[in-house]
PDB file of C-alpha atoms in Angstrom:
ATOM      1  CA  MET Q  21     -28.051   4.358  14.888  1.00  0.00           C
ATOM      2  CA  THR Q  22     -26.640   5.686  11.630  1.00  0.00           C
ATOM      3  CA  PRO Q  23     -24.728   8.926  12.186  1.00  0.00           C
ATOM      4  CA  GLN Q  24     -25.333  11.942   9.996  1.00  0.00           C
ATOM      5  CA  LEU Q  25     -23.282  11.525   6.847  1.00  0.00           C
ATOM      6  CA  ASP Q  26     -22.187  15.099   6.392  1.00  0.00           C
ATOM      7  CA  GLU Q  27     -19.413  16.704   4.377  1.00  0.00           C
ATOM      8  CA  TYR Q  28     -16.984  16.431   7.287  1.00  0.00           C
ATOM      9  CA  VAL Q  29     -17.343  12.651   7.390  1.00  0.00           C
ATOM     10  CA  GLU Q  30     -16.894  12.485   3.623  1.00  0.00           C
ATOM     11  CA  ALA Q  31     -13.755  14.618   3.769  1.00  0.00           C
ATOM     12  CA  GLU Q  32     -12.334  12.578   6.669  1.00  0.00           C
ATOM     13  CA  ILE Q  33     -12.888   9.328   4.763  1.00  0.00           C
ATOM     14  CA  GLN Q  34     -11.283  10.752   1.639  1.00  0.00           C
ATOM     15  CA  ARG Q  35      -8.189  11.768   3.590  1.00  0.00           C
ATOM     16  CA  LEU Q  36      -8.137   8.436   5.442  1.00  0.00           C
ATOM     17  CA  LEU Q  37      -8.001   6.533   2.139  1.00  0.00           C
ATOM     18  CA  ALA Q  38      -5.172   8.687   0.757  1.00  0.00           C
ATOM     19  CA  GLU Q  39      -3.090   9.001   3.917  1.00  0.00           C
ATOM     20  CA  THR Q  40      -3.406   5.501   5.393  1.00  0.00           C
ATOM     21  CA  GLY Q  41      -0.334   3.557   4.368  1.00  0.00           C
ATOM     22  CA  SER Q  42      -2.158   0.308   3.713  1.00  0.00           C
ATOM     23  CA  VAL Q  43      -4.563   2.063   1.324  1.00  0.00           C
ATOM     24  CA  ALA Q  44      -2.933   5.096  -0.378  1.00  0.00           C
ATOM     25  CA  GLU Q  45      -5.804   5.549  -2.828  1.00  0.00           C
ATOM     26  CA  GLN Q  46      -6.740   8.969  -4.196  1.00  0.00           C
ATOM     27  CA  GLY Q  47      -9.134   7.744  -6.857  1.00  0.00           C
ATOM     28  CA  ILE Q  48     -11.987   6.451  -4.712  1.00  0.00           C
ATOM     29  CA  THR Q  49     -15.257   8.339  -5.039  1.00  0.00           C
ATOM     30  CA  ILE Q  50     -17.649   8.714  -2.114  1.00  0.00           C
ATOM     31  CA  ALA Q  51     -21.342   9.321  -2.761  1.00  0.00           C
ATOM     32  CA  ARG Q  52     -23.523  10.055   0.267  1.00  0.00           C
ATOM     33  CA  ARG Q  53     -26.964   8.483   0.315  1.00  0.00           C
ATOM     34  CA  GLU Q  54     -29.543   8.827   3.078  1.00  0.00           C
ATOM     35  CA  HIS Q  55     -28.224   6.095   5.326  1.00  0.00           C
ATOM     36  CA  LEU Q  56     -25.040   4.910   3.663  1.00  0.00           C
ATOM     37  CA  ILE Q  57     -22.079   5.869   1.552  1.00  0.00           C
ATOM     38  CA  VAL Q  58     -21.413   4.349  -1.849  1.00  0.00           C
ATOM     39  CA  LEU Q  59     -17.756   3.817  -2.739  1.00  0.00           C
ATOM     40  CA  GLY Q  60     -16.730   3.954  -6.407  1.00  0.00           C
ATOM     41  CA  GLY Q  61     -13.611   3.872  -8.543  1.00  0.00           C
ATOM     42  CA  GLU Q  62     -11.188   1.124  -9.441  1.00  0.00           C
ATOM     43  CA  VAL Q  63      -8.134  -0.378  -7.742  1.00  0.00           C
ATOM     44  CA  GLU Q  64      -5.432  -2.840  -8.766  1.00  0.00           C
ATOM     45  CA  SER Q  65      -6.373  -5.822  -6.575  1.00  0.00           C
ATOM     46  CA  ALA Q  66      -9.196  -7.337  -4.531  1.00  0.00           C
ATOM     47  CA  GLN Q  67      -7.021  -7.028  -1.408  1.00  0.00           C
ATOM     48  CA  ARG Q  68      -6.867  -3.261  -1.893  1.00  0.00           C
ATOM     49  CA  ARG Q  69     -10.651  -3.009  -2.299  1.00  0.00           C
ATOM     50  CA  ASP Q  70     -11.204  -5.083   0.850  1.00  0.00           C
ATOM     51  CA  GLU Q  71      -8.677  -3.022   2.818  1.00  0.00           C
ATOM     52  CA  ILE Q  72     -10.514   0.185   1.905  1.00  0.00           C
ATOM     53  CA  CYS Q  73     -13.734  -1.176   3.384  1.00  0.00           C
ATOM     54  CA  ARG Q  74     -11.893  -2.536   6.437  1.00  0.00           C
ATOM     55  CA  GLN Q  75     -10.288   0.821   7.165  1.00  0.00           C
ATOM     56  CA  ILE Q  76     -13.581   2.703   6.872  1.00  0.00           C
ATOM     57  CA  ASN Q  77     -15.346   0.135   9.081  1.00  0.00           C
ATOM     58  CA  GLN Q  78     -12.587   0.443  11.673  1.00  0.00           C
ATOM     59  CA  HIS Q  79     -12.551   4.248  11.804  1.00  0.00           C
ATOM     60  CA  PHE Q  80     -16.267   4.854  11.195  1.00  0.00           C
ATOM     61  CA  PRO Q  81     -17.975   1.766  12.683  1.00  0.00           C
ATOM     62  CA  ASP Q  82     -21.445   3.353  12.488  1.00  0.00           C
ATOM     63  CA  VAL Q  83     -21.220   4.231   8.797  1.00  0.00           C
ATOM     64  CA  GLU Q  84     -22.872   1.778   6.455  1.00  0.00           C
ATOM     65  CA  ILE Q  85     -20.938   1.145   3.224  1.00  0.00           C
ATOM     66  CA  ALA Q  86     -21.995  -0.044  -0.214  1.00  0.00           C
ATOM     67  CA  CYS Q  87     -18.848  -0.964  -2.124  1.00  0.00           C
ATOM     68  CA  ASP Q  88     -18.965  -0.571  -5.906  1.00  0.00           C
ATOM     69  CA  ILE Q  89     -15.176  -0.429  -6.273  1.00  0.00           C
ATOM     70  CA  GLY Q  90     -13.964  -2.466  -9.237  1.00  0.00           C
ATOM     71  CA  ILE Q  91     -10.672  -4.166 -10.067  1.00  0.00           C
ATOM     72  CA  VAL Q  92      -9.064  -2.693 -13.198  1.00  0.00           C
ATOM     73  CA  ARG Q  93      -8.813  -5.238 -15.976  1.00  0.00           C
ATOM     74  CA  ALA Q  94      -5.292  -6.063 -17.164  1.00  0.00           C
ATOM     75  CA  GLN Q  95      -5.865  -7.919 -20.414  1.00  0.00           C
ATOM     76  CA  ALA Q  96      -3.836  -7.278 -23.591  1.00  0.00           C
ATOM     77  CA  PRO Q  97      -5.326  -4.847 -26.127  1.00  0.00           C
ATOM     78  CA  THR Q  98      -6.822  -5.964 -29.420  1.00  0.00           C
ATOM     79  CA  GLU Q  99      -6.622  -2.585 -31.163  1.00  0.00           C
ATOM     80  CA  VAL Q 100      -4.008  -0.039 -32.173  1.00  0.00           C
ATOM     81  CA  GLU Q 101      -4.722   3.673 -32.564  1.00  0.00           C
ATOM     82  CA  GLU Q 102      -3.018   5.446 -35.424  1.00  0.00           C
ATOM     83  CA  ILE Q 103      -1.839   8.890 -34.334  1.00  0.00           C
ATOM     84  CA  SER Q 104      -1.966  11.622 -36.959  1.00  0.00           C
TER      85      SER Q 104
ATOM     86  CA  MET L  17       6.006   2.630 -38.539  1.00  0.00           C
ATOM     87  CA  ILE L  18       6.630   2.744 -34.818  1.00  0.00           C
ATOM     88  CA  ARG L  19       4.206   1.253 -32.325  1.00  0.00           C
ATOM     89  CA  ILE L  20       4.250   2.462 -28.737  1.00  0.00           C
ATOM     90  CA  ALA L  21       2.558   0.657 -25.885  1.00  0.00           C
ATOM     91  CA  ALA L  22       1.646   2.909 -22.980  1.00  0.00           C
ATOM     92  CA  VAL L  23       0.062   2.745 -19.550  1.00  0.00           C
ATOM     93  CA  GLY L  24       0.250   4.745 -16.337  1.00  0.00           C
ATOM     94  CA  ASP L  25      -0.714   4.429 -12.699  1.00  0.00           C
ATOM     95  CA  VAL L  26       0.008   0.723 -12.378  1.00  0.00           C
ATOM     96  CA  HIS L  27       0.704   1.121  -8.621  1.00  0.00           C
ATOM     97  CA  VAL L  28       2.635  -2.132  -8.337  1.00  0.00           C
ATOM     98  CA  ASP L  29       3.126  -3.847  -4.983  1.00  0.00           C
ATOM     99  CA  LYS L  30       3.457  -7.534  -4.212  1.00  0.00           C
ATOM    100  CA  ASP L  31      -0.297  -8.066  -4.574  1.00  0.00           C
ATOM    101  CA  VAL L  32      -0.125  -6.989  -8.229  1.00  0.00           C
ATOM    102  CA  VAL L  33       2.912  -9.022  -9.328  1.00  0.00           C
ATOM    103  CA  GLY L  34       1.812 -11.389 -12.085  1.00  0.00           C
ATOM    104  CA  ARG L  35      -1.397  -9.531 -13.059  1.00  0.00           C
ATOM    105  CA  TYR L  36       0.136  -7.640 -15.987  1.00  0.00           C
ATOM    106  CA  ARG L  37       2.631 -10.260 -17.008  1.00  0.00           C
ATOM    107  CA  PRO L  38       0.494 -12.331 -19.448  1.00  0.00           C
ATOM    108  CA  ALA L  39      -0.332  -9.194 -21.448  1.00  0.00           C
ATOM    109  CA  LEU L  40       3.239  -7.899 -21.180  1.00  0.00           C
ATOM    110  CA  GLU L  41       4.624 -11.164 -22.571  1.00  0.00           C
ATOM    111  CA  GLN L  42       2.783 -10.353 -25.823  1.00  0.00           C
ATOM    112  CA  LEU L  43       4.485  -6.962 -26.175  1.00  0.00           C
ATOM    113  CA  PRO L  44       7.273  -7.858 -28.619  1.00  0.00           C
ATOM    114  CA  GLY L  45       4.615  -8.920 -31.126  1.00  0.00           C
ATOM    115  CA  VAL L  46       2.472  -5.797 -30.890  1.00  0.00           C
ATOM    116  CA  ALA L  47       4.697  -2.852 -29.940  1.00  0.00           C
ATOM    117  CA  ASP L  48       8.284  -1.634 -30.259  1.00  0.00           C
ATOM    118  CA  ALA L  49       8.551   0.011 -26.843  1.00  0.00           C
ATOM    119  CA  LEU L  50       6.577   0.441 -23.622  1.00  0.00           C
ATOM    120  CA  LEU L  51       6.177   3.860 -21.996  1.00  0.00           C
ATOM    121  CA  ILE L  52       4.837   4.131 -18.441  1.00  0.00           C
ATOM    122  CA  ALA L  53       3.411   7.453 -17.268  1.00  0.00           C
ATOM    123  CA  GLY L  54       4.250   7.392 -13.560  1.00  0.00           C
ATOM    124  CA  ASP L  55       2.747   6.057 -10.333  1.00  0.00           C
ATOM    125  CA  LEU L  56       4.685   2.875 -10.820  1.00  0.00           C
ATOM    126  CA  THR L  57       4.358   1.984  -7.133  1.00  0.00           C
ATOM    127  CA  ARG L  58       1.897   2.575  -4.277  1.00  0.00           C
ATOM    128  CA  HIS L  59       4.169   4.365  -1.785  1.00  0.00           C
ATOM    129  CA  GLY L  60       7.492   4.727  -3.580  1.00  0.00           C
ATOM    130  CA  THR L  61       9.391   2.207  -1.466  1.00  0.00           C
ATOM    131  CA  VAL L  62      12.385   0.191  -2.619  1.00  0.00           C
ATOM    132  CA  GLU L  63      10.452  -3.032  -2.003  1.00  0.00           C
ATOM    133  CA  GLU L  64       7.645  -1.887  -4.283  1.00  0.00           C
ATOM    134  CA  ALA L  65      10.173  -0.766  -6.906  1.00  0.00           C
ATOM    135  CA  ARG L  66      11.569  -4.309  -6.878  1.00  0.00           C
ATOM    136  CA  CYS L  67       8.060  -5.640  -7.536  1.00  0.00           C
ATOM    137  CA  MET L  68       7.718  -3.118 -10.383  1.00  0.00           C
ATOM    138  CA  ALA L  69      11.069  -4.199 -11.829  1.00  0.00           C
ATOM    139  CA  GLN L  70      10.029  -7.842 -11.603  1.00  0.00           C
ATOM    140  CA  GLU L  71       6.683  -7.239 -13.319  1.00  0.00           C
ATOM    141  CA  PHE L  72       7.894  -4.832 -16.025  1.00  0.00           C
ATOM    142  CA  GLY L  73      11.494  -5.990 -16.515  1.00  0.00           C
ATOM    143  CA  ASP L  74      12.870  -8.339 -19.197  1.00  0.00           C
ATOM    144  CA  LEU L  75      10.037  -7.681 -21.642  1.00  0.00           C
ATOM    145  CA  GLY L  76      11.917  -7.927 -24.914  1.00  0.00           C
ATOM    146  CA  VAL L  77      11.140  -4.272 -25.741  1.00  0.00           C
ATOM    147  CA  PRO L  78      12.652  -1.081 -24.266  1.00  0.00           C
ATOM    148  CA  VAL L  79      10.741   0.280 -21.263  1.00  0.00           C
ATOM    149  CA  VAL L  80      10.844   4.033 -20.598  1.00  0.00           C
ATOM    150  CA  VAL L  81       9.175   5.493 -17.502  1.00  0.00           C
ATOM    151  CA  VAL L  82       8.692   8.639 -15.469  1.00  0.00           C
ATOM    152  CA  LEU L  83       7.898   8.657 -11.763  1.00  0.00           C
ATOM    153  CA  GLY L  84       4.587   9.865 -10.346  1.00  0.00           C
ATOM    154  CA  ASN L  85       3.509  11.448  -7.077  1.00  0.00           C
ATOM    155  CA  HIS L  86       3.006   8.029  -5.447  1.00  0.00           C
ATOM    156  CA  ASP L  87       6.629   7.203  -6.254  1.00  0.00           C
ATOM    157  CA  HIS L  88       7.662  10.198  -4.112  1.00  0.00           C
ATOM    158  CA  GLN L  89       5.524   9.300  -1.080  1.00  0.00           C
ATOM    159  CA  SER L  90       8.383   7.685   0.907  1.00  0.00           C
ATOM    160  CA  ASP L  91      11.049  10.235  -0.124  1.00  0.00           C
ATOM    161  CA  GLN L  92      12.998   7.345  -1.671  1.00  0.00           C
ATOM    162  CA  GLN L  93      12.619   8.392  -5.311  1.00  0.00           C
ATOM    163  CA  ASP L  94      16.360   8.199  -5.982  1.00  0.00           C
ATOM    164  CA  ALA L  95      16.562   4.656  -4.611  1.00  0.00           C
ATOM    165  CA  VAL L  96      13.411   3.707  -6.538  1.00  0.00           C
ATOM    166  CA  THR L  97      14.972   5.098  -9.709  1.00  0.00           C
ATOM    167  CA  GLY L  98      18.126   3.071  -9.038  1.00  0.00           C
ATOM    168  CA  VAL L  99      16.209  -0.197  -8.662  1.00  0.00           C
ATOM    169  CA  LEU L 100      14.347   0.418 -11.913  1.00  0.00           C
ATOM    170  CA  GLN L 101      17.511   1.370 -13.796  1.00  0.00           C
ATOM    171  CA  ASP L 102      19.266  -1.759 -12.510  1.00  0.00           C
ATOM    172  CA  ALA L 103      16.409  -3.763 -14.060  1.00  0.00           C
ATOM    173  CA  GLY L 104      17.024  -2.098 -17.438  1.00  0.00           C
ATOM    174  CA  LEU L 105      14.200   0.464 -17.358  1.00  0.00           C
ATOM    175  CA  VAL L 106      14.992   3.994 -18.582  1.00  0.00           C
ATOM    176  CA  VAL L 107      13.814   6.550 -16.012  1.00  0.00           C
ATOM    177  CA  LEU L 108      13.392  10.106 -17.301  1.00  0.00           C
ATOM    178  CA  GLU L 109      13.131  13.274 -15.210  1.00  0.00           C
ATOM    179  CA  GLY L 110      13.614  16.405 -17.269  1.00  0.00           C
ATOM    180  CA  GLU L 111      15.685  14.568 -19.819  1.00  0.00           C
ATOM    181  CA  GLY L 112      15.330  12.611 -23.041  1.00  0.00           C
ATOM    182  CA  THR L 113      16.383   9.412 -24.738  1.00  0.00           C
ATOM    183  CA  VAL L 114      16.389   8.217 -28.338  1.00  0.00           C
ATOM    184  CA  LEU L 115      15.486   4.651 -29.295  1.00  0.00           C
ATOM    185  CA  GLU L 116      16.219   3.085 -32.676  1.00  0.00           C
ATOM    186  CA  LEU L 117      13.144   1.086 -33.690  1.00  0.00           C
ATOM    187  CA  ASN L 118      12.225  -0.412 -37.065  1.00  0.00           C
ATOM    188  CA  GLY L 119      14.732   1.783 -38.872  1.00  0.00           C
ATOM    189  CA  HIS L 120      13.282   4.924 -37.257  1.00  0.00           C
ATOM    190  CA  THR L 121      14.384   6.957 -34.267  1.00  0.00           C
ATOM    191  CA  LEU L 122      11.897   7.586 -31.463  1.00  0.00           C
ATOM    192  CA  GLY L 123      12.757  10.450 -29.122  1.00  0.00           C
ATOM    193  CA  ILE L 124      11.136  10.462 -25.700  1.00  0.00           C
ATOM    194  CA  ALA L 125      11.424  13.345 -23.257  1.00  0.00           C
ATOM    195  CA  GLY L 126       9.933  12.769 -19.841  1.00  0.00           C
ATOM    196  CA  ALA L 127       9.243  14.422 -16.528  1.00  0.00           C
ATOM    197  CA  LYS L 128       6.897  13.792 -13.641  1.00  0.00           C
ATOM    198  CA  GLY L 129       5.366  17.238 -14.030  1.00  0.00           C
ATOM    199  CA  PHE L 130       3.340  18.920 -11.287  1.00  0.00           C
ATOM    200  CA  GLY L 131       0.164  20.911 -10.720  1.00  0.00           C
ATOM    201  CA  GLY L 132      -0.988  24.487 -11.000  1.00  0.00           C
ATOM    202  CA  GLY L 133      -4.023  24.351 -13.246  1.00  0.00           C
ATOM    203  CA  PHE L 134      -4.957  25.701 -16.632  1.00  0.00           C
ATOM    204  CA  ALA L 135      -5.761  28.955 -18.394  1.00  0.00           C
ATOM    205  CA  GLY L 136      -8.586  30.775 -16.678  1.00  0.00           C
ATOM    206  CA  ALA L 137      -8.077  29.006 -13.359  1.00  0.00           C
ATOM    207  CA  CYS L 138      -4.369  28.604 -12.793  1.00  0.00           C
ATOM    208  CA  ALA L 139      -2.197  29.289  -9.784  1.00  0.00           C
ATOM    209  CA  SER L 140       0.243  32.211  -9.815  1.00  0.00           C
ATOM    210  CA  LYS L 141       3.657  32.671  -8.263  1.00  0.00           C
ATOM    211  CA  PHE L 142       2.357  35.235  -5.808  1.00  0.00           C
ATOM    212  CA  GLY L 143       1.807  35.593  -2.076  1.00  0.00           C
ATOM    213  CA  GLU L 144       2.964  33.045   0.452  1.00  0.00           C
ATOM    214  CA  ARG L 145       6.308  31.348   0.021  1.00  0.00           C
ATOM    215  CA  GLU L 146       4.494  27.979  -0.155  1.00  0.00           C
ATOM    216  CA  MET L 147       2.415  29.206  -3.094  1.00  0.00           C
ATOM    217  CA  LYS L 148       5.430  30.573  -4.925  1.00  0.00           C
ATOM    218  CA  ASN L 149       7.254  27.306  -4.334  1.00  0.00           C
ATOM    219  CA  PHE L 150       4.288  25.326  -5.697  1.00  0.00           C
ATOM    220  CA  VAL L 151       4.119  27.241  -8.973  1.00  0.00           C
ATOM    221  CA  GLY L 152       7.897  27.599  -9.171  1.00  0.00           C
ATOM    222  CA  THR L 153       8.273  23.821  -8.939  1.00  0.00           C
ATOM    223  CA  THR L 154       6.023  23.333 -11.953  1.00  0.00           C
ATOM    224  CA  GLU L 155       7.794  26.094 -13.869  1.00  0.00           C
ATOM    225  CA  ALA L 156      11.192  24.483 -13.324  1.00  0.00           C
ATOM    226  CA  ILE L 157       9.954  21.030 -14.341  1.00  0.00           C
ATOM    227  CA  ALA L 158       8.225  22.400 -17.446  1.00  0.00           C
ATOM    228  CA  GLU L 159      11.346  24.314 -18.474  1.00  0.00           C
ATOM    229  CA  ARG L 160      13.434  21.145 -18.236  1.00  0.00           C
ATOM    230  CA  LEU L 161      10.830  19.133 -20.145  1.00  0.00           C
ATOM    231  CA  GLY L 162      10.700  21.720 -22.937  1.00  0.00           C
ATOM    232  CA  ALA L 163      14.476  21.868 -23.197  1.00  0.00           C
ATOM    233  CA  ALA L 164      14.669  18.060 -23.311  1.00  0.00           C
ATOM    234  CA  LEU L 165      12.039  17.896 -26.067  1.00  0.00           C
ATOM    235  CA  ARG L 166      13.742  20.589 -28.135  1.00  0.00           C
ATOM    236  CA  GLY L 167      17.111  18.913 -27.701  1.00  0.00           C
ATOM    237  CA  LEU L 168      16.173  15.564 -29.233  1.00  0.00           C
ATOM    238  CA  GLU L 169      16.913  14.725 -32.856  1.00  0.00           C
ATOM    239  CA  CYS L 170      14.620  11.936 -34.031  1.00  0.00           C
ATOM    240  CA  ASP L 171      11.955  10.888 -36.533  1.00  0.00           C
ATOM    241  CA  ALA L 172       9.128  10.947 -33.986  1.00  0.00           C
ATOM    242  CA  LEU L 173       9.027  12.830 -30.695  1.00  0.00           C
ATOM    243  CA  VAL L 174       6.955  11.783 -27.676  1.00  0.00           C
ATOM    244  CA  ALA L 175       6.444  13.616 -24.376  1.00  0.00           C
ATOM    245  CA  LEU L 176       5.894  11.461 -21.304  1.00  0.00           C
ATOM    246  CA  THR L 177       4.594  12.950 -18.052  1.00  0.00           C
ATOM    247  CA  HIS L 178       2.591  11.863 -15.047  1.00  0.00           C
ATOM    248  CA  TYR L 179       0.649  15.103 -14.580  1.00  0.00           C
ATOM    249  CA  ALA L 180      -1.666  16.312 -17.361  1.00  0.00           C
ATOM    250  CA  PRO L 181      -0.629  19.001 -19.872  1.00  0.00           C
ATOM    251  CA  VAL L 182      -4.206  19.841 -20.927  1.00  0.00           C
ATOM    252  CA  PRO L 183      -7.609  19.962 -19.191  1.00  0.00           C
ATOM    253  CA  GLU L 184      -9.472  17.951 -21.852  1.00  0.00           C
ATOM    254  CA  THR L 185      -8.087  14.642 -20.635  1.00  0.00           C
ATOM    255  CA  LEU L 186      -9.251  15.491 -17.099  1.00  0.00           C
ATOM    256  CA  THR L 187     -12.915  15.502 -18.101  1.00  0.00           C
ATOM    257  CA  GLY L 188     -14.668  13.314 -15.537  1.00  0.00           C
ATOM    258  CA  GLU L 189     -12.593  14.563 -12.617  1.00  0.00           C
ATOM    259  CA  PRO L 190     -14.036  17.194 -10.240  1.00  0.00           C
ATOM    260  CA  LEU L 191     -13.214  20.672 -11.578  1.00  0.00           C
ATOM    261  CA  GLU L 192     -12.077  21.653  -8.096  1.00  0.00           C
ATOM    262  CA  ILE L 193      -9.015  19.373  -8.245  1.00  0.00           C
ATOM    263  CA  TYR L 194      -7.793  20.272 -11.751  1.00  0.00           C
ATOM    264  CA  PRO L 195      -4.958  22.401 -10.298  1.00  0.00           C
ATOM    265  CA  PHE L 196      -3.668  19.267  -8.550  1.00  0.00           C
ATOM    266  CA  LEU L 197      -3.860  17.167 -11.701  1.00  0.00           C
ATOM    267  CA  GLY L 198      -1.793  19.155 -14.155  1.00  0.00           C
ATOM    268  CA  SER L 199      -0.596  22.450 -15.557  1.00  0.00           C
ATOM    269  CA  TYR L 200      -0.794  24.412 -18.795  1.00  0.00           C
ATOM    270  CA  LEU L 201       2.971  24.942 -18.409  1.00  0.00           C
ATOM    271  CA  LEU L 202       3.508  21.297 -19.377  1.00  0.00           C
ATOM    272  CA  GLY L 203       1.380  21.820 -22.498  1.00  0.00           C
ATOM    273  CA  GLN L 204       3.375  24.913 -23.360  1.00  0.00           C
ATOM    274  CA  ALA L 205       6.609  22.910 -23.066  1.00  0.00           C
ATOM    275  CA  ILE L 206       5.183  20.181 -25.300  1.00  0.00           C
ATOM    276  CA  ASP L 207       4.107  22.778 -27.871  1.00  0.00           C
ATOM    277  CA  SER L 208       7.601  24.306 -27.910  1.00  0.00           C
ATOM    278  CA  ALA L 209       8.906  21.279 -29.861  1.00  0.00           C
ATOM    279  CA  PRO L 210       7.629  19.243 -32.844  1.00  0.00           C
ATOM    280  CA  THR L 211       6.005  16.714 -30.506  1.00  0.00           C
ATOM    281  CA  ALA L 212       3.996  13.960 -32.206  1.00  0.00           C
ATOM    282  CA  LEU L 213       2.270  12.587 -29.095  1.00  0.00           C
ATOM    283  CA  ALA L 214       1.984  13.467 -25.410  1.00  0.00           C
ATOM    284  CA  LEU L 215       1.223  10.730 -22.872  1.00  0.00           C
ATOM    285  CA  HIS L 216       0.241  11.228 -19.236  1.00  0.00           C
ATOM    286  CA  GLY L 217      -1.531   9.510 -16.355  1.00  0.00           C
ATOM    287  CA  HIS L 218      -2.560  10.639 -12.846  1.00  0.00           C
ATOM    288  CA  ALA L 219      -6.229  11.368 -13.598  1.00  0.00           C
ATOM    289  CA  HIS L 220      -7.970   8.057 -12.861  1.00  0.00           C
ATOM    290  CA  HIS L 221     -11.430   9.470 -13.602  1.00  0.00           C
ATOM    291  CA  GLY L 222     -10.322  11.512 -16.598  1.00  0.00           C
ATOM    292  CA  SER L 223     -10.781  10.984 -20.340  1.00  0.00           C
ATOM    293  CA  GLU L 224      -8.478   9.408 -22.867  1.00  0.00           C
ATOM    294  CA  ARG L 225      -8.116  11.973 -25.647  1.00  0.00           C
ATOM    295  CA  GLY L 226      -7.239  15.648 -25.943  1.00  0.00           C
ATOM    296  CA  ARG L 227      -5.059  18.119 -27.849  1.00  0.00           C
ATOM    297  CA  THR L 228      -2.694  20.815 -26.721  1.00  0.00           C
ATOM    298  CA  PRO L 229      -3.406  24.397 -27.832  1.00  0.00           C
ATOM    299  CA  GLY L 230      -0.685  23.808 -30.453  1.00  0.00           C
ATOM    300  CA  GLY L 231      -2.466  20.711 -31.780  1.00  0.00           C
ATOM    301  CA  VAL L 232      -0.370  17.893 -30.281  1.00  0.00           C
ATOM    302  CA  PRO L 233      -2.454  14.757 -29.590  1.00  0.00           C
ATOM    303  CA  VAL L 234      -2.630  14.006 -25.839  1.00  0.00           C
ATOM    304  CA  ARG L 235      -3.557  10.630 -24.390  1.00  0.00           C
ATOM    305  CA  ASN L 236      -4.361   9.940 -20.742  1.00  0.00           C
ATOM    306  CA  VAL L 237      -3.147   6.361 -20.307  1.00  0.00           C
ATOM    307  CA  ALA L 238      -3.932   5.988 -16.596  1.00  0.00           C
ATOM    308  CA  HIS L 239      -4.796   2.328 -16.104  1.00  0.00           C
ATOM    309  CA  PRO L 240      -8.333   2.997 -14.804  1.00  0.00           C
ATOM    310  CA  VAL L 241      -8.965   5.129 -17.910  1.00  0.00           C
ATOM    311  CA  ILE L 242      -7.748   2.686 -20.574  1.00  0.00           C
ATOM    312  CA  LYS L 243      -9.012  -0.390 -18.643  1.00  0.00           C
ATOM    313  CA  GLN L 244      -6.490  -2.797 -20.123  1.00  0.00           C
ATOM    314  CA  ALA L 245      -2.832  -3.618 -19.556  1.00  0.00           C
ATOM    315  CA  TYR L 246      -1.645  -1.005 -22.075  1.00  0.00           C
ATOM    316  CA  ASN L 247      -2.778   0.887 -25.145  1.00  0.00           C
ATOM    317  CA  VAL L 248      -0.905   0.771 -28.444  1.00  0.00           C
ATOM    318  CA  TYR L 249      -0.333   3.895 -30.539  1.00  0.00           C
ATOM    319  CA  GLN L 250       1.078   3.890 -34.047  1.00  0.00           C
ATOM    320  CA  LEU L 251       3.355   6.677 -35.299  1.00  0.00           C
ATOM    321  CA  LEU L 252       5.041   7.211 -38.685  1.00  0.00           C
ATOM    322  CA  SER L 253       2.489   4.907 -40.306  1.00  0.00           C
ATOM    323  CA  ASP L 254       3.436   3.139 -43.474  1.00  0.00           C
ATOM    324  CA  GLU L 255       1.359   0.045 -42.929  1.00  0.00           C
ATOM    325  CA  VAL L 256      -1.189  -1.193 -40.443  1.00  0.00           C
ATOM    326  CA  ASP L 257      -0.037  -3.865 -38.058  1.00  0.00           C
ATOM    327  CA  ALA L 258      -1.593  -7.169 -38.940  1.00  0.00           C
ATOM    328  CA  GLY L 259      -1.746  -8.352 -35.337  1.00  0.00           C
ATOM    329  CA  LEU L 260      -4.016  -5.597 -34.046  1.00  0.00           C
ATOM    330  CA  VAL L 261      -7.149  -3.974 -35.405  1.00  0.00           C
ATOM    331  CA  SER L 262      -6.611  -0.352 -36.405  1.00  0.00           C
ATOM    332  CA  ILE L 263      -9.101   2.155 -34.936  1.00  0.00           C
TER     333      ILE L 263
END
């Protein structure tokens, strides 16, 4: 049974992601859909993305997650911007 | 011509070591210095600072950084600073440095900065002690940043902060958290000197470009905003670099 995904759950998840030592992410967005939450934003590694989902699953086992979190690209630039 | 590479919010820990390095190895060919706008680590531990020093040390160009809020999380910011300095990085907090590059001098004044918000919706030093401390903290940091900027003699002057000095580069963030992302006091400090460019991070969902009320170009170089290892900005142009496309 999917629990009601209200603002309190959203706020608790947001604080969990910032305050949990193994996560420490403040840039993850949470969008509530009817039966699930959609996670957005970008992190620095796949391990960090997976840990976010693991933490939410552990603390909110009845909440269904769709994870759209990306890994920030780290390639060299090809352009220079002239500042004037 | 001086070319500055810049990035912020790299949040280095052992799982990130090696990710930036291939792009960083190219730095001496494309930029004269690298500036990093805070949030160098995830939790501000000494171990993470060592990872940061390993990833961003020995690059062949000077590296100048400020700390961010993440680098204060473990209350070890002094030890973190020490590790970075031992690796040759210049760490600025309310102070400045001058680099000699390509026959020009580049002055960089840096500070972490803090919050408080912007004109029309900013916090005031009024009421509870906690509130006065919050705004007073930003005031003190901004005063030191302004003094550092005004005290530098150089051909081109750059301000480096973690928190944002203008709201334009926060576009994309929820309006409700703007007071936690920056302060107009930082912009005022930047406008008190002949600053050529202001760089900041912190706002992962923000926008890249803005201007201070005084007209100084502002760039949000948070890694999730620029979506590459670093951006390159050209100051004191006398020619366009052949290795990169000018935009």
